[in-house]
PDB file of C-alpha atoms in Angstrom:
ATOM      1  CA  MET A  23     116.065   1.272  71.542  1.00 94.00           C
ATOM      2  CA  THR A  24     115.760  -1.907  69.485  1.00 97.00           C
ATOM      3  CA  ILE A  25     114.311  -1.759  65.961  1.00 98.00           C
ATOM      4  CA  ALA A  26     112.888  -4.694  64.027  1.00 98.00           C
ATOM      5  CA  ILE A  27     112.399  -4.165  60.304  1.00 98.00           C
ATOM      6  CA  VAL A  28     109.730  -6.651  59.249  1.00 98.00           C
ATOM      7  CA  ILE A  29     109.157  -7.203  55.532  1.00 98.00           C
ATOM      8  CA  LEU A  30     105.966  -9.041  54.648  1.00 98.00           C
ATOM      9  CA  ASN A  31     106.351 -11.284  51.633  1.00 97.00           C
ATOM     10  CA  TRP A  32     104.087 -13.321  49.398  1.00 96.00           C
ATOM     11  CA  ASN A  33     105.678 -14.713  46.233  1.00 96.00           C
ATOM     12  CA  GLY A  34     107.902 -11.655  46.023  1.00 95.00           C
ATOM     13  CA  ARG A  35     111.219 -13.098  44.890  1.00 96.00           C
ATOM     14  CA  ALA A  36     111.787 -10.409  42.215  1.00 96.00           C
ATOM     15  CA  LEU A  37     111.023  -7.546  44.606  1.00 97.00           C
ATOM     16  CA  LEU A  38     113.237  -8.961  47.329  1.00 97.00           C
ATOM     17  CA  GLU A  39     116.077  -9.354  44.856  1.00 97.00           C
ATOM     18  CA  GLN A  40     115.679  -5.739  43.761  1.00 97.00           C
ATOM     19  CA  PHE A  41     115.036  -3.943  47.051  1.00 98.00           C
ATOM     20  CA  LEU A  42     116.666  -5.947  49.852  1.00 97.00           C
ATOM     21  CA  PRO A  43     120.214  -4.718  49.081  1.00 97.00           C
ATOM     22  CA  SER A  44     119.402  -1.118  50.070  1.00 97.00           C
ATOM     23  CA  VAL A  45     117.705  -2.275  53.276  1.00 98.00           C
ATOM     24  CA  LEU A  46     120.716  -4.382  54.246  1.00 97.00           C
ATOM     25  CA  LEU A  47     123.152  -1.621  53.337  1.00 97.00           C
ATOM     26  CA  HIS A  48     121.477   1.219  55.242  1.00 98.00           C
ATOM     27  CA  SER A  49     119.879  -0.444  58.269  1.00 97.00           C
ATOM     28  CA  ALA A  50     122.722  -1.448  60.573  1.00 96.00           C
ATOM     29  CA  GLN A  51     120.769  -0.228  63.634  1.00 96.00           C
ATOM     30  CA  ALA A  52     118.000  -2.777  63.094  1.00 98.00           C
ATOM     31  CA  THR A  53     117.371  -6.505  63.003  1.00 98.00           C
ATOM     32  CA  ILE A  54     115.718  -7.502  59.725  1.00 98.00           C
ATOM     33  CA  TYR A  55     112.963 -10.099  59.464  1.00 98.00           C
ATOM     34  CA  LEU A  56     111.134 -11.615  56.517  1.00 98.00           C
ATOM     35  CA  ALA A  57     107.544 -12.459  57.445  1.00 98.00           C
ATOM     36  CA  ASP A  58     106.424 -14.894  54.777  1.00 97.00           C
ATOM     37  CA  ASN A  59     102.713 -15.358  54.010  1.00 97.00           C
ATOM     38  CA  ALA A  60     103.007 -18.980  52.834  1.00 95.00           C
ATOM     39  CA  SER A  61     104.691 -18.167  49.520  1.00 96.00           C
ATOM     40  CA  THR A  62     104.663 -20.794  46.804  1.00 96.00           C
ATOM     41  CA  ASP A  63     107.678 -19.397  44.938  1.00 96.00           C
ATOM     42  CA  ASP A  64     111.329 -19.684  46.004  1.00 96.00           C
ATOM     43  CA  SER A  65     111.509 -16.305  47.760  1.00 96.00           C
ATOM     44  CA  VAL A  66     112.180 -17.762  51.218  1.00 97.00           C
ATOM     45  CA  ALA A  67     114.906 -20.090  49.928  1.00 97.00           C
ATOM     46  CA  PHE A  68     116.418 -17.138  48.039  1.00 97.00           C
ATOM     47  CA  VAL A  69     116.636 -15.018  51.188  1.00 97.00           C
ATOM     48  CA  GLN A  70     117.985 -17.877  53.289  1.00 97.00           C
ATOM     49  CA  GLU A  71     120.717 -18.548  50.760  1.00 96.00           C
ATOM     50  CA  ARG A  72     121.603 -14.967  49.771  1.00 96.00           C
ATOM     51  CA  TYR A  73     120.978 -13.143  53.064  1.00 96.00           C
ATOM     52  CA  PRO A  74     121.434 -15.571  55.973  1.00 96.00           C
ATOM     53  CA  ALA A  75     121.452 -12.696  58.495  1.00 95.00           C
ATOM     54  CA  ILE A  76     117.760 -12.037  57.790  1.00 97.00           C
ATOM     55  CA  ARG A  77     115.510 -13.907  60.200  1.00 98.00           C
ATOM     56  CA  ILE A  78     112.517 -15.769  58.782  1.00 98.00           C
ATOM     57  CA  VAL A  79     109.051 -15.881  60.350  1.00 98.00           C
ATOM     58  CA  GLN A  80     106.822 -18.302  58.464  1.00 97.00           C
ATOM     59  CA  ASN A  81     103.039 -17.870  58.453  1.00 96.00           C
ATOM     60  CA  THR A  82     101.028 -20.976  57.627  1.00 94.00           C
ATOM     61  CA  GLU A  83      98.734 -19.248  55.093  1.00 95.00           C
ATOM     62  CA  ASN A  84      98.360 -16.002  53.165  1.00 95.00           C
ATOM     63  CA  LEU A  85      96.757 -13.771  55.783  1.00 95.00           C
ATOM     64  CA  GLY A  86      97.101 -10.522  53.849  1.00 95.00           C
ATOM     65  CA  TYR A  87      98.804  -7.423  55.202  1.00 96.00           C
ATOM     66  CA  ALA A  88      96.700  -7.177  58.366  1.00 97.00           C
ATOM     67  CA  GLY A  89      96.632 -10.800  59.430  1.00 97.00           C
ATOM     68  CA  GLY A  90     100.138 -11.493  58.161  1.00 97.00           C
ATOM     69  CA  TYR A  91     101.690  -8.826  60.349  1.00 98.00           C
ATOM     70  CA  ASN A  92      99.461  -9.662  63.313  1.00 98.00           C
ATOM     71  CA  ALA A  93     100.670 -13.264  63.198  1.00 97.00           C
ATOM     72  CA  ALA A  94     104.342 -12.516  62.535  1.00 98.00           C
ATOM     73  CA  LEU A  95     104.741  -9.816  65.187  1.00 98.00           C
ATOM     74  CA  GLN A  96     103.693 -12.260  67.885  1.00 97.00           C
ATOM     75  CA  HIS A  97     107.120 -13.856  67.365  1.00 97.00           C
ATOM     76  CA  ILE A  98     109.269 -10.711  67.160  1.00 98.00           C
ATOM     77  CA  GLN A  99     110.572  -8.757  70.124  1.00 97.00           C
ATOM     78  CA  ALA A 100     111.704  -5.144  69.726  1.00 98.00           C
ATOM     79  CA  ASP A 101     110.913  -1.698  71.093  1.00 98.00           C
ATOM     80  CA  VAL A 102     109.799  -0.414  67.681  1.00 98.00           C
ATOM     81  CA  TYR A 103     108.543  -2.317  64.664  1.00 98.00           C
ATOM     82  CA  CYS A 104     109.163  -1.012  61.150  1.00 98.00           C
ATOM     83  CA  LEU A 105     106.657  -2.638  58.801  1.00 98.00           C
ATOM     84  CA  LEU A 106     108.354  -2.229  55.450  1.00 98.00           C
ATOM     85  CA  ASN A 107     106.904  -3.150  52.069  1.00 97.00           C
ATOM     86  CA  SER A 108     109.072  -5.372  49.920  1.00 97.00           C
ATOM     87  CA  ASP A 109     109.028  -2.718  47.151  1.00 97.00           C
ATOM     88  CA  VAL A 110     110.680   0.070  49.150  1.00 97.00           C
ATOM     89  CA  ALA A 111     114.250   1.324  48.628  1.00 98.00           C
ATOM     90  CA  VAL A 112     115.683   3.031  51.699  1.00 98.00           C
ATOM     91  CA  THR A 113     118.407   5.662  51.843  1.00 97.00           C
ATOM     92  CA  GLU A 114     121.555   6.290  53.837  1.00 97.00           C
ATOM     93  CA  GLY A 115     120.751   7.453  57.356  1.00 97.00           C
ATOM     94  CA  TRP A 116     117.007   6.850  57.001  1.00 98.00           C
ATOM     95  CA  LEU A 117     116.618   5.242  60.428  1.00 98.00           C
ATOM     96  CA  ARG A 118     118.426   7.856  62.517  1.00 98.00           C
ATOM     97  CA  PRO A 119     115.748  10.602  62.429  1.00 98.00           C
ATOM     98  CA  ILE A 120     113.019   8.059  63.185  1.00 98.00           C
ATOM     99  CA  ILE A 121     114.897   6.647  66.177  1.00 98.00           C
ATOM    100  CA  GLU A 122     115.512  10.163  67.496  1.00 98.00           C
ATOM    101  CA  ALA A 123     111.829  11.058  67.105  1.00 98.00           C
ATOM    102  CA  PHE A 124     110.729   8.076  69.186  1.00 98.00           C
ATOM    103  CA  ALA A 125     113.442   8.694  71.781  1.00 97.00           C
ATOM    104  CA  ASN A 126     112.474  12.349  72.193  1.00 97.00           C
ATOM    105  CA  ASP A 127     108.715  11.868  72.615  1.00 96.00           C
ATOM    106  CA  GLU A 128     107.248   8.988  74.613  1.00 95.00           C
ATOM    107  CA  THR A 129     103.747   9.817  73.351  1.00 94.00           C
ATOM    108  CA  LEU A 130     104.793   9.322  69.718  1.00 97.00           C
ATOM    109  CA  ALA A 131     103.426   5.895  68.860  1.00 98.00           C
ATOM    110  CA  ILE A 132     103.427   5.749  65.063  1.00 98.00           C
ATOM    111  CA  ALA A 133     105.610   7.391  62.414  1.00 98.00           C
ATOM    112  CA  GLN A 134     106.476   7.287  58.745  1.00 98.00           C
ATOM    113  CA  PRO A 135     109.313   8.759  56.661  1.00 98.00           C
ATOM    114  CA  LYS A 136     108.765  10.902  53.591  1.00 98.00           C
ATOM    115  CA  LEU A 137     107.736   8.606  50.730  1.00 98.00           C
ATOM    116  CA  LEU A 138     108.883   9.461  47.232  1.00 98.00           C
ATOM    117  CA  ASP A 139     108.093   7.651  43.990  1.00 97.00           C
ATOM    118  CA  PHE A 140     110.692   5.068  42.996  1.00 97.00           C
ATOM    119  CA  LYS A 141     109.909   5.557  39.288  1.00 95.00           C
ATOM    120  CA  GLN A 142     109.718   9.362  39.460  1.00 95.00           C
ATOM    121  CA  PRO A 143     112.010  10.280  42.365  1.00 96.00           C
ATOM    122  CA  GLU A 144     111.202  13.985  42.119  1.00 97.00           C
ATOM    123  CA  LYS A 145     107.561  13.283  43.054  1.00 97.00           C
ATOM    124  CA  PHE A 146     105.781  12.126  46.166  1.00 97.00           C
ATOM    125  CA  GLU A 147     104.457   8.560  46.220  1.00 96.00           C
ATOM    126  CA  TYR A 148     100.737   7.874  46.294  1.00 93.00           C
ATOM    127  CA  ALA A 149     100.589   5.544  49.308  1.00 93.00           C
ATOM    128  CA  GLY A 150     101.791   7.996  51.941  1.00 94.00           C
ATOM    129  CA  ALA A 151     103.683  10.995  50.522  1.00 97.00           C
ATOM    130  CA  ALA A 152     104.479  13.292  53.474  1.00 97.00           C
ATOM    131  CA  GLY A 153     101.820  11.960  55.836  1.00 96.00           C
ATOM    132  CA  GLY A 154      98.122  11.258  55.635  1.00 95.00           C
ATOM    133  CA  TYR A 155      94.876  13.000  56.572  1.00 93.00           C
ATOM    134  CA  ILE A 156      91.231  12.068  56.119  1.00 91.00           C
ATOM    135  CA  ASP A 157      88.129  14.051  55.238  1.00 89.00           C
ATOM    136  CA  LYS A 158      84.804  13.855  57.065  1.00 84.00           C
ATOM    137  CA  TYR A 159      83.479  11.200  54.703  1.00 90.00           C
ATOM    138  CA  GLY A 160      86.457   8.919  55.268  1.00 89.00           C
ATOM    139  CA  TYR A 161      88.373   9.592  52.045  1.00 91.00           C
ATOM    140  CA  PRO A 162      92.115   9.577  52.765  1.00 92.00           C
ATOM    141  CA  TYR A 163      94.594  11.990  51.210  1.00 93.00           C
ATOM    142  CA  CYS A 164      98.157  13.084  51.882  1.00 95.00           C
ATOM    143  CA  ARG A 165     100.440  16.059  52.083  1.00 95.00           C
ATOM    144  CA  GLY A 166     101.778  15.896  48.544  1.00 96.00           C
ATOM    145  CA  ARG A 167      98.894  13.877  47.061  1.00 93.00           C
ATOM    146  CA  GLN A 168      95.305  14.883  46.399  1.00 86.00           C
ATOM    147  CA  PHE A 169      93.204  12.135  44.780  1.00 81.00           C
ATOM    148  CA  ASN A 170      95.516  10.905  41.966  1.00 84.00           C
ATOM    149  CA  THR A 171      97.526  14.125  41.630  1.00 91.00           C
ATOM    150  CA  LEU A 172     101.079  13.873  42.943  1.00 94.00           C
ATOM    151  CA  GLU A 173     103.144  16.955  43.739  1.00 97.00           C
ATOM    152  CA  GLU A 174     106.839  17.368  43.102  1.00 97.00           C
ATOM    153  CA  ASP A 175     108.886  17.314  46.273  1.00 97.00           C
ATOM    154  CA  LYS A 176     110.422  20.769  46.550  1.00 96.00           C
ATOM    155  CA  GLY A 177     110.877  20.611  50.296  1.00 96.00           C
ATOM    156  CA  GLN A 178     107.490  22.243  50.851  1.00 97.00           C
ATOM    157  CA  TYR A 179     106.537  19.756  53.571  1.00 97.00           C
ATOM    158  CA  ASP A 180     109.953  19.380  55.202  1.00 97.00           C
ATOM    159  CA  ALA A 181     110.198  20.273  58.882  1.00 96.00           C
ATOM    160  CA  PRO A 182     112.911  20.032  61.546  1.00 95.00           C
ATOM    161  CA  GLU A 183     110.525  18.265  63.939  1.00 96.00           C
ATOM    162  CA  PRO A 184     108.054  15.395  63.425  1.00 97.00           C
ATOM    163  CA  VAL A 185     104.864  16.707  61.807  1.00 96.00           C
ATOM    164  CA  PRO A 186     101.552  15.497  63.354  1.00 95.00           C
ATOM    165  CA  VAL A 187      99.401  13.632  60.819  1.00 95.00           C
ATOM    166  CA  PHE A 188      96.215  11.585  60.995  1.00 94.00           C
ATOM    167  CA  TRP A 189      97.661   8.384  59.536  1.00 96.00           C
ATOM    168  CA  ALA A 190     101.004   6.933  58.512  1.00 98.00           C
ATOM    169  CA  SER A 191     101.608   4.876  55.388  1.00 97.00           C
ATOM    170  CA  GLY A 192     101.559   1.110  55.647  1.00 97.00           C
ATOM    171  CA  ALA A 193     104.359   1.007  53.064  1.00 97.00           C
ATOM    172  CA  CYS A 194     106.817   2.098  55.753  1.00 98.00           C
ATOM    173  CA  PHE A 195     105.041   2.065  59.094  1.00 98.00           C
ATOM    174  CA  PHE A 196     106.894   2.509  62.376  1.00 98.00           C
ATOM    175  CA  ILE A 197     105.031   1.680  65.589  1.00 98.00           C
ATOM    176  CA  ARG A 198     106.036   1.095  69.176  1.00 98.00           C
ATOM    177  CA  ALA A 199     105.633  -2.608  69.856  1.00 98.00           C
ATOM    178  CA  LYS A 200     103.793  -2.064  73.142  1.00 98.00           C
ATOM    179  CA  VAL A 201     101.244   0.164  71.390  1.00 98.00           C
ATOM    180  CA  PHE A 202     100.746  -2.325  68.555  1.00 98.00           C
ATOM    181  CA  HIS A 203      99.943  -5.086  71.017  1.00 98.00           C
ATOM    182  CA  GLN A 204      97.928  -2.806  73.322  1.00 97.00           C
ATOM    183  CA  LEU A 205      95.661  -1.978  70.378  1.00 96.00           C
ATOM    184  CA  ALA A 206      95.483  -5.664  69.337  1.00 97.00           C
ATOM    185  CA  GLY A 207      97.192  -4.925  66.033  1.00 98.00           C
ATOM    186  CA  PHE A 208      95.457  -4.512  62.693  1.00 98.00           C
ATOM    187  CA  GLU A 209      91.820  -5.267  61.949  1.00 97.00           C
ATOM    188  CA  GLU A 210      92.198  -8.678  60.312  1.00 96.00           C
ATOM    189  CA  VAL A 211      88.857  -8.539  58.488  1.00 96.00           C
ATOM    190  CA  PHE A 212      90.361  -5.757  56.350  1.00 96.00           C
ATOM    191  CA  PHE A 213      92.969  -8.192  54.902  1.00 95.00           C
ATOM    192  CA  ALA A 214      94.673  -5.314  53.058  1.00 93.00           C
ATOM    193  CA  HIS A 215      94.060  -1.587  52.440  1.00 93.00           C
ATOM    194  CA  GLN A 216      93.234   1.058  55.058  1.00 95.00           C
ATOM    195  CA  GLU A 217      94.060  -1.171  58.018  1.00 97.00           C
ATOM    196  CA  GLU A 218      96.896   1.221  58.865  1.00 97.00           C
ATOM    197  CA  ILE A 219      94.457   4.175  58.895  1.00 97.00           C
ATOM    198  CA  ASP A 220      92.135   2.293  61.237  1.00 97.00           C
ATOM    199  CA  LEU A 221      95.045   1.475  63.571  1.00 97.00           C
ATOM    200  CA  CYS A 222      96.212   5.101  63.584  1.00 96.00           C
ATOM    201  CA  TRP A 223      92.651   6.231  64.340  1.00 94.00           C
ATOM    202  CA  ARG A 224      92.492   3.891  67.336  1.00 93.00           C
ATOM    203  CA  ALA A 225      95.915   5.107  68.498  1.00 94.00           C
ATOM    204  CA  HIS A 226      94.678   8.699  68.389  1.00 91.00           C
ATOM    205  CA  ARG A 227      91.654   7.708  70.461  1.00 88.00           C
ATOM    206  CA  GLU A 228      94.025   6.413  73.155  1.00 89.00           C
ATOM    207  CA  GLY A 229      95.930   9.703  73.231  1.00 89.00           C
ATOM    208  CA  PHE A 230      98.979   8.659  71.186  1.00 94.00           C
ATOM    209  CA  LYS A 231     100.621  10.703  68.459  1.00 95.00           C
ATOM    210  CA  VAL A 232     101.168   9.883  64.784  1.00 96.00           C
ATOM    211  CA  ALA A 233     103.771  11.805  62.785  1.00 97.00           C
ATOM    212  CA  CYS A 234     105.736  12.099  59.567  1.00 98.00           C
ATOM    213  CA  VAL A 235     109.484  12.471  60.016  1.00 98.00           C
ATOM    214  CA  THR A 236     110.538  14.239  56.842  1.00 97.00           C
ATOM    215  CA  GLN A 237     114.291  14.006  57.480  1.00 97.00           C
ATOM    216  CA  SER A 238     113.935  10.301  56.714  1.00 98.00           C
ATOM    217  CA  VAL A 239     113.380   9.483  53.044  1.00 98.00           C
ATOM    218  CA  VAL A 240     112.478   6.253  51.250  1.00 98.00           C
ATOM    219  CA  TYR A 241     111.384   5.421  47.681  1.00 98.00           C
ATOM    220  CA  HIS A 242     108.290   3.285  47.122  1.00 97.00           C
ATOM    221  CA  LEU A 243     107.538   1.458  43.883  1.00 95.00           C
ATOM    222  CA  GLY A 244     103.827   1.056  44.683  1.00 84.00           C
ATOM    223  CA  GLY A 245     101.206  -1.205  43.115  1.00 68.00           C
ATOM    224  CA  ALA A 246     103.463  -4.234  43.384  1.00 53.00           C
ATOM    225  CA  THR A 247     100.838  -6.406  45.085  1.00 56.00           C
ATOM    226  CA  LEU A 248      97.635  -5.075  43.521  1.00 55.00           C
ATOM    227  CA  ALA A 249      97.591  -2.616  40.646  1.00 56.00           C
ATOM    228  CA  THR A 250      95.607   0.605  41.051  1.00 60.00           C
ATOM    229  CA  ASN A 251      92.815  -0.546  38.739  1.00 67.00           C
ATOM    230  CA  ASN A 252      92.636  -4.068  40.185  1.00 84.00           C
ATOM    231  CA  PRO A 253      88.978  -4.931  41.003  1.00 91.00           C
ATOM    232  CA  LYS A 254      89.947  -6.560  44.310  1.00 93.00           C
ATOM    233  CA  LYS A 255      91.686  -3.344  45.353  1.00 92.00           C
ATOM    234  CA  THR A 256      88.510  -1.372  44.580  1.00 95.00           C
ATOM    235  CA  TYR A 257      86.455  -3.799  46.635  1.00 96.00           C
ATOM    236  CA  LEU A 258      88.773  -3.724  49.648  1.00 96.00           C
ATOM    237  CA  ASN A 259      89.165   0.048  49.650  1.00 95.00           C
ATOM    238  CA  PHE A 260      85.421   0.779  49.530  1.00 97.00           C
ATOM    239  CA  ARG A 261      84.436  -1.955  51.988  1.00 97.00           C
ATOM    240  CA  ASN A 262      87.195  -1.228  54.506  1.00 97.00           C
ATOM    241  CA  SER A 263      86.630   2.508  54.443  1.00 97.00           C
ATOM    242  CA  LEU A 264      82.961   2.073  55.358  1.00 97.00           C
ATOM    243  CA  LEU A 265      83.756  -0.410  58.124  1.00 98.00           C
ATOM    244  CA  MET A 266      86.409   1.943  59.502  1.00 97.00           C
ATOM    245  CA  LEU A 267      83.911   4.809  59.661  1.00 96.00           C
ATOM    246  CA  LEU A 268      81.367   2.642  61.445  1.00 96.00           C
ATOM    247  CA  LYS A 269      83.987   1.563  63.945  1.00 95.00           C
ATOM    248  CA  ASN A 270      85.486   4.979  64.717  1.00 92.00           C
ATOM    249  CA  LEU A 271      83.203   7.925  63.907  1.00 91.00           C
ATOM    250  CA  PRO A 272      81.713   9.947  66.783  1.00 89.00           C
ATOM    251  CA  ASP A 273      78.196   8.942  67.814  1.00 89.00           C
ATOM    252  CA  LYS A 274      76.678  12.232  66.720  1.00 88.00           C
ATOM    253  CA  GLY A 275      76.112  12.223  62.980  1.00 89.00           C
ATOM    254  CA  LEU A 276      77.322   8.645  62.523  1.00 93.00           C
ATOM    255  CA  TYR A 277      74.397   7.429  60.421  1.00 95.00           C
ATOM    256  CA  THR A 278      74.106  10.662  58.437  1.00 95.00           C
ATOM    257  CA  THR A 279      77.771  10.428  57.487  1.00 94.00           C
ATOM    258  CA  LEU A 280      77.483   6.760  56.554  1.00 97.00           C
ATOM    259  CA  PHE A 281      74.414   7.458  54.393  1.00 97.00           C
ATOM    260  CA  LEU A 282      76.133  10.330  52.566  1.00 96.00           C
ATOM    261  CA  ARG A 283      79.214   8.177  52.057  1.00 96.00           C
ATOM    262  CA  LEU A 284      77.106   5.398  50.541  1.00 97.00           C
ATOM    263  CA  VAL A 285      75.566   7.954  48.171  1.00 97.00           C
ATOM    264  CA  LEU A 286      79.008   9.252  47.179  1.00 97.00           C
ATOM    265  CA  ASP A 287      80.145   5.689  46.547  1.00 97.00           C
ATOM    266  CA  GLY A 288      77.122   5.316  44.255  1.00 97.00           C
ATOM    267  CA  VAL A 289      78.228   8.391  42.333  1.00 97.00           C
ATOM    268  CA  ALA A 290      81.670   6.809  41.968  1.00 96.00           C
ATOM    269  CA  GLY A 291      80.036   3.659  40.665  1.00 96.00           C
ATOM    270  CA  VAL A 292      78.105   5.592  38.022  1.00 97.00           C
ATOM    271  CA  ARG A 293      81.309   7.363  37.030  1.00 96.00           C
ATOM    272  CA  PHE A 294      83.055   4.025  36.525  1.00 95.00           C
ATOM    273  CA  LEU A 295      80.153   2.898  34.328  1.00 96.00           C
ATOM    274  CA  LEU A 296      80.445   6.017  32.174  1.00 96.00           C
ATOM    275  CA  GLN A 297      84.182   5.362  31.874  1.00 95.00           C
ATOM    276  CA  GLY A 298      83.502   1.872  30.564  1.00 96.00           C
ATOM    277  CA  LYS A 299      84.612   0.132  33.770  1.00 95.00           C
ATOM    278  CA  PRO A 300      81.543  -1.873  34.826  1.00 96.00           C
ATOM    279  CA  ARG A 301      83.646  -4.365  36.802  1.00 96.00           C
ATOM    280  CA  LEU A 302      84.712  -1.607  39.206  1.00 96.00           C
ATOM    281  CA  THR A 303      81.076  -0.554  39.624  1.00 97.00           C
ATOM    282  CA  TYR A 304      80.253  -4.155  40.481  1.00 97.00           C
ATOM    283  CA  GLU A 305      83.028  -4.202  43.099  1.00 97.00           C
ATOM    284  CA  ILE A 306      81.569  -1.104  44.796  1.00 97.00           C
ATOM    285  CA  VAL A 307      78.165  -2.817  44.968  1.00 97.00           C
ATOM    286  CA  ARG A 308      79.830  -5.940  46.352  1.00 98.00           C
ATOM    287  CA  ALA A 309      81.698  -3.831  48.915  1.00 98.00           C
ATOM    288  CA  HIS A 310      78.412  -2.305  50.099  1.00 98.00           C
ATOM    289  CA  PHE A 311      76.809  -5.709  50.593  1.00 98.00           C
ATOM    290  CA  ALA A 312      79.890  -6.843  52.522  1.00 98.00           C
ATOM    291  CA  PHE A 313      79.582  -3.718  54.673  1.00 98.00           C
ATOM    292  CA  TYR A 314      75.982  -4.625  55.510  1.00 98.00           C
ATOM    293  CA  LYS A 315      77.079  -8.170  56.308  1.00 98.00           C
ATOM    294  CA  HIS A 316      79.691  -6.968  58.827  1.00 97.00           C
ATOM    295  CA  PHE A 317      77.608  -4.067  60.163  1.00 98.00           C
ATOM    296  CA  ALA A 318      76.453  -5.645  63.427  1.00 97.00           C
ATOM    297  CA  ALA A 319      79.871  -7.073  64.290  1.00 97.00           C
ATOM    298  CA  PHE A 320      81.675  -3.789  63.657  1.00 97.00           C
ATOM    299  CA  LYS A 321      79.086  -1.783  65.557  1.00 95.00           C
ATOM    300  CA  GLN A 322      79.936  -3.957  68.556  1.00 94.00           C
ATOM    301  CA  LYS A 323      83.583  -2.924  68.202  1.00 93.00           C
ATOM    302  CA  ARG A 324      82.766   0.745  68.811  1.00 91.00           C
ATOM    303  CA  PRO A 325      83.650   2.180  72.220  1.00 84.00           C
ATOM    304  CA  LYS A 326      80.573   2.795  74.382  1.00 79.00           C
ATOM    305  CA  THR A 327      80.564   6.479  73.439  1.00 72.00           C
ATOM    306  CA  ILE A 328      82.641   8.584  71.077  1.00 72.00           C
ATOM    307  CA  THR A 329      81.918  12.303  71.110  1.00 68.00           C
ATOM    308  CA  PHE A 330      83.268  15.279  69.208  1.00 63.00           C
ATOM    309  CA  LYS A 331      84.490  16.598  72.571  1.00 62.00           C
ATOM    310  CA  ASP A 332      86.730  13.544  72.874  1.00 61.00           C
ATOM    311  CA  TYR A 333      88.116  14.202  69.409  1.00 60.00           C
ATOM    312  CA  PHE A 334      88.885  17.874  69.920  1.00 56.00           C
ATOM    313  CA  GLN A 335      90.455  17.304  73.344  1.00 53.00           C
ATOM    314  CA  ARG A 336      92.797  14.757  71.795  1.00 55.00           C
ATOM    315  CA  LYS A 337      93.333  16.844  68.655  1.00 54.00           C
ATOM    316  CA  LEU A 338      91.767  14.122  66.594  1.00 53.00           C
ATOM    317  CA  PHE A 339      89.825  15.800  63.840  1.00 55.00           C
ATOM    318  CA  PHE A 340      89.385  15.830  60.111  1.00 58.00           C
ATOM    319  CA  ILE A 341      91.455  18.371  58.204  1.00 51.00           C
TER     320      ILE A 341
END
């Protein structure tokens, strides 16, 4: 089984300098690629000079996470892709349990390791923790993270076998190459945020499995590209979540769920106003207008019918 570790980069010289050494040290089983999103700093030259064994794939513009990986992976051949953020430190032996999980189950399409916080190593990391779920209104959460509350890792989610989850973290996202291309990769309109959840949802619909392999551990810095309170992050999260629901929810109750979600987003906007964060309220409003703009196009992307029966038969449900 061939593994390609693909690190997407945009002006990330400092992160590459800090985190690449652990990847090089502990990833002998894989070929490592830097997929560069048209950086304007010297990060590519730095990697070429310091780490000549790393292969470079150069995108012609900054296509974000979704488009950047879609473009780069057209030029990379492997059985399994590992899409690794540039702010992740890996550990000794981290690849072995993942490789074994894929080798032992042909229906396993997507996996993630256990993600711990680089700054507070005793705690889970926000972006993926021990595997992700989603509630019926499309709000994602994780084993080890509810809203902004992070649990300490005391082994409570460890398991000897891969644990089925709804979505795997884009910070360290393993996917079989044939499945990635079969599903036409990430939704490029998303640019960044929640595109990995959408891809996992589509994989579930095709009968594939998504899992967290807790014997594999990595440490994620988080917030290196966009800080948590960044207005653009708020916009992308709210817009992409709504578009994902439109694209994937079962037919029955689709519009009721979307309406309730829009109302809940409004409540969040009022809350931001009361907290003295009017810019974030504005971004929610902007996200809603963008959702309306893309509504017709994303409705066309829905399968002809999606029923609850389909979901339960494939064990695709909200937890």
